[in-house]
C-alpha positions as protocol buffer text, in pm:
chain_id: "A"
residue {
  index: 1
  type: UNK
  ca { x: -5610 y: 804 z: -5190 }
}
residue {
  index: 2
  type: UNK
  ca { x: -5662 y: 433 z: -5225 }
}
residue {
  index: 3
  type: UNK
  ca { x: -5305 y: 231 z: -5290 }
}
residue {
  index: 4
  type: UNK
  ca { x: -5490 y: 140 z: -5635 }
}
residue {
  index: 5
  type: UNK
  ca { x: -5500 y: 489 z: -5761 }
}
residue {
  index: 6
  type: UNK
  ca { x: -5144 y: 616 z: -5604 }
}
residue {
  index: 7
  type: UNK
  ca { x: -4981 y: 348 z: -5796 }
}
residue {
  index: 8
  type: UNK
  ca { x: -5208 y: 423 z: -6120 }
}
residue {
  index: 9
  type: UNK
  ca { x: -5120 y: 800 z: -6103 }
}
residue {
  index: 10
  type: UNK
  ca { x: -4689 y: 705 z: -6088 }
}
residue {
  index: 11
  type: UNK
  ca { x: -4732 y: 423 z: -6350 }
}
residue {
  index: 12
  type: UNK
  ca { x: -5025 y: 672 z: -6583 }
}
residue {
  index: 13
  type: UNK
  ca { x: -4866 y: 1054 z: -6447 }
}
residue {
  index: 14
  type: UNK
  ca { x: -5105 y: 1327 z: -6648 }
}
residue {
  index: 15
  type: UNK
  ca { x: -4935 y: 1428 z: -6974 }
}
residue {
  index: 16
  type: UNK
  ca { x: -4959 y: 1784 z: -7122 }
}
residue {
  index: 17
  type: UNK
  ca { x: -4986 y: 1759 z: -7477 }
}
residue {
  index: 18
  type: UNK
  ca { x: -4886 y: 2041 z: -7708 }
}
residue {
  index: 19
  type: UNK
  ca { x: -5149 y: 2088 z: -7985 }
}
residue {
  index: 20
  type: UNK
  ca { x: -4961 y: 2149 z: -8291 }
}
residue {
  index: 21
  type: UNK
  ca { x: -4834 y: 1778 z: -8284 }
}
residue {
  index: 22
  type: UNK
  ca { x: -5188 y: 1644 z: -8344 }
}
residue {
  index: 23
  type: UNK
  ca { x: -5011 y: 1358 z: -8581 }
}
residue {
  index: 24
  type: UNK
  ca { x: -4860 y: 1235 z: -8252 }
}
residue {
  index: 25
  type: UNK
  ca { x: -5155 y: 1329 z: -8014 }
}
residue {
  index: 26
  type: UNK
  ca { x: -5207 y: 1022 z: -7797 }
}
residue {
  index: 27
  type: UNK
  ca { x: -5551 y: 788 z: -7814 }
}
residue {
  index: 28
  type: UNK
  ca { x: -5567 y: 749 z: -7469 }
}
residue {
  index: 29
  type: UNK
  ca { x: -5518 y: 1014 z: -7201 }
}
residue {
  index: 30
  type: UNK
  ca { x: -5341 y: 939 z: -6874 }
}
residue {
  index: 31
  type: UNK
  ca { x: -5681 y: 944 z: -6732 }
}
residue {
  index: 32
  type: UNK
  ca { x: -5833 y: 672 z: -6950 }
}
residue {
  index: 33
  type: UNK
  ca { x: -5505 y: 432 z: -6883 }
}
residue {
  index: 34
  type: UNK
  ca { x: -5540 y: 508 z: -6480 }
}
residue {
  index: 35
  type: UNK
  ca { x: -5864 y: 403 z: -6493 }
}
residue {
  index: 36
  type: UNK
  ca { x: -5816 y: 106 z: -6659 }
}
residue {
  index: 37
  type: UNK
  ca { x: -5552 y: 29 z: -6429 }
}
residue {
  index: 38
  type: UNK
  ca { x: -5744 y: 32 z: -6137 }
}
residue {
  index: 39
  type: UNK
  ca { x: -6039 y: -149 z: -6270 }
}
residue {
  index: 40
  type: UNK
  ca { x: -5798 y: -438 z: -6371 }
}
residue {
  index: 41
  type: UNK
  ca { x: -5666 y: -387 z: -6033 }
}
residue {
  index: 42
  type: UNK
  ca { x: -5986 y: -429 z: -5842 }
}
residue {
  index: 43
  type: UNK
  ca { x: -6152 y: -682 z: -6120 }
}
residue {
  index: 44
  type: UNK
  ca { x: -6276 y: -987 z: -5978 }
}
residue {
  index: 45
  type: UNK
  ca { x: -6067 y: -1286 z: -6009 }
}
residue {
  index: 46
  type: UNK
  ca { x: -6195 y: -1576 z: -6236 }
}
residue {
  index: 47
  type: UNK
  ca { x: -6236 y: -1922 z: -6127 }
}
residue {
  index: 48
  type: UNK
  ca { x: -5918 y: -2040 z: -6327 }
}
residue {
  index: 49
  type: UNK
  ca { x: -5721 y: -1801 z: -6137 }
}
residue {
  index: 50
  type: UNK
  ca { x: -5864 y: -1900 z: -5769 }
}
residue {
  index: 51
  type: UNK
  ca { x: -5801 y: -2251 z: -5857 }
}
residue {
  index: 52
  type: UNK
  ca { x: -5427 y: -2199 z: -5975 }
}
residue {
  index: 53
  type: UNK
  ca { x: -5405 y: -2020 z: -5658 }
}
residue {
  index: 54
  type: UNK
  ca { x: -5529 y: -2233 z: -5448 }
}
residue {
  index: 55
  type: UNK
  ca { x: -5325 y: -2506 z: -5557 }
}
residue {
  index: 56
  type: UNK
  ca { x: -5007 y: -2328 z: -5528 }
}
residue {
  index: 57
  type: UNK
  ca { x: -5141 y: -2249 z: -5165 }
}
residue {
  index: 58
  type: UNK
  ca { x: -5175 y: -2639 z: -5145 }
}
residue {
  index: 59
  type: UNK
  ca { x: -4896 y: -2785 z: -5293 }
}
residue {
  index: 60
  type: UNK
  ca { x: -4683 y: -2484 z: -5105 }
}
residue {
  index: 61
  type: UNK
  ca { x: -4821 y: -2571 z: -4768 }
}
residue {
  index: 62
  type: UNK
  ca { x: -4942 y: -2937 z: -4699 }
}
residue {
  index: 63
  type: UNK
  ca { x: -4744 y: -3195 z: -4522 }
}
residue {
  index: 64
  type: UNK
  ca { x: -4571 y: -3481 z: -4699 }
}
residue {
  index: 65
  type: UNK
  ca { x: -4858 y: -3720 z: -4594 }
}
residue {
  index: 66
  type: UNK
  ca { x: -5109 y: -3514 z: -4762 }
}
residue {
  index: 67
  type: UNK
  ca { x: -5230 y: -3624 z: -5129 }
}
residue {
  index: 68
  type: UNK
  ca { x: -5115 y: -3458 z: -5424 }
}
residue {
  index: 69
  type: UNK
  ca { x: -5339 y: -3161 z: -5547 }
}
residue {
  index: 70
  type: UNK
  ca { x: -5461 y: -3389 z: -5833 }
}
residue {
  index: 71
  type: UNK
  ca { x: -5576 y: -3675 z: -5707 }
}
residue {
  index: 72
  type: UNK
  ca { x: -5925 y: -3645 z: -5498 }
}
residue {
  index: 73
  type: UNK
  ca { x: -5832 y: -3372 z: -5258 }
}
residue {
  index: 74
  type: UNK
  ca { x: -6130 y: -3306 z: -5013 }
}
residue {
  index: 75
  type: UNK
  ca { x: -5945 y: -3055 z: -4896 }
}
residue {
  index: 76
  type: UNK
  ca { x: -5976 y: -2893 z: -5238 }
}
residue {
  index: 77
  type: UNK
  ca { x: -6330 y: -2653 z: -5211 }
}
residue {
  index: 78
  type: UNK
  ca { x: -6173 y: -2527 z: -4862 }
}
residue {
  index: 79
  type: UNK
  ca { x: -5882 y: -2373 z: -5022 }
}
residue {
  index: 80
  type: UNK
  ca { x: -6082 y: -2265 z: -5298 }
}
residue {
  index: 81
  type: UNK
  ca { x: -6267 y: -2032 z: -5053 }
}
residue {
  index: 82
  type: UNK
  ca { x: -5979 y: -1958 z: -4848 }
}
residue {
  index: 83
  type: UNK
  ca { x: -5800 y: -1796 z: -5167 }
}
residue {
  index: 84
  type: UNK
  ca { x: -6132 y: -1594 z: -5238 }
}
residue {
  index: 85
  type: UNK
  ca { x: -6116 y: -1452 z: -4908 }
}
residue {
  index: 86
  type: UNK
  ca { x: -5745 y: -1376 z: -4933 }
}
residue {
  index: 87
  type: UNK
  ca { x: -5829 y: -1205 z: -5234 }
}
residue {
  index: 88
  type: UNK
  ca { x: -6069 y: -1023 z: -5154 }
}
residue {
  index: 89
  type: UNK
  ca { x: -5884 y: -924 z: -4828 }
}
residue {
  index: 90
  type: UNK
  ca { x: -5587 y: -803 z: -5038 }
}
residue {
  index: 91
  type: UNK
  ca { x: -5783 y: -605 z: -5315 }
}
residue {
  index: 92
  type: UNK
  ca { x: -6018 y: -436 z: -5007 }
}
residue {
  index: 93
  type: UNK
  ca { x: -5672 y: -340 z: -4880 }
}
residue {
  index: 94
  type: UNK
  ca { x: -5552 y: -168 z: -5235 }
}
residue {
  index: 95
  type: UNK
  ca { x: -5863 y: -28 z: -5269 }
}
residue {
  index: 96
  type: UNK
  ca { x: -5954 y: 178 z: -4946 }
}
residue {
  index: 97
  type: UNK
  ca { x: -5899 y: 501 z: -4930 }
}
């Protein structure tokens, strides 16, 4: 079991539901929200995301004589890639089984 779909089964645990409450009967089972959990979970990032991570990275982690994320970084595309690759380290982690 994948750390993904552990974590989707405590947050999403299956839910018996009696049958004479069908006013209250839920639109999504504990199935449907797991797996909606875990493909958020494993989605891929969008660029907006990889860039606001990347500059956290960068403003986090360079030295006082480096420029400031904003002005012309050449740095910039490397850490771009580098926060790709950390994500997709992290979510291969959360997703093997």
């Amino acid at each position: 079991m994948s750390i993904i779909s552990s974590k989707a089964e405590r947050l999403y645990p299956t839910l018996t539901i009696d049958s004479t409450h069908d006013a209250l009967a839920q639109v999504y089972t504990s199935d449907d929200l797991q797996e909606a959990y875990m493909a958020g979970a494993s989605r891929k990032p969008t660029d907006e995301e990889i860039k606001a991570g990347a500059k956290a990275f960068y403003e986090a982690l360079k030295p006082d004589s480096y420029p400031q994320w904003d002005s012309d970084c050449a740095l910039r595309a490397e850490y771009y890639d580098a926060m790709r690759l950390a994500v997709k380290a992290m979510q291969g982690k959360a997703t093997e089984e």
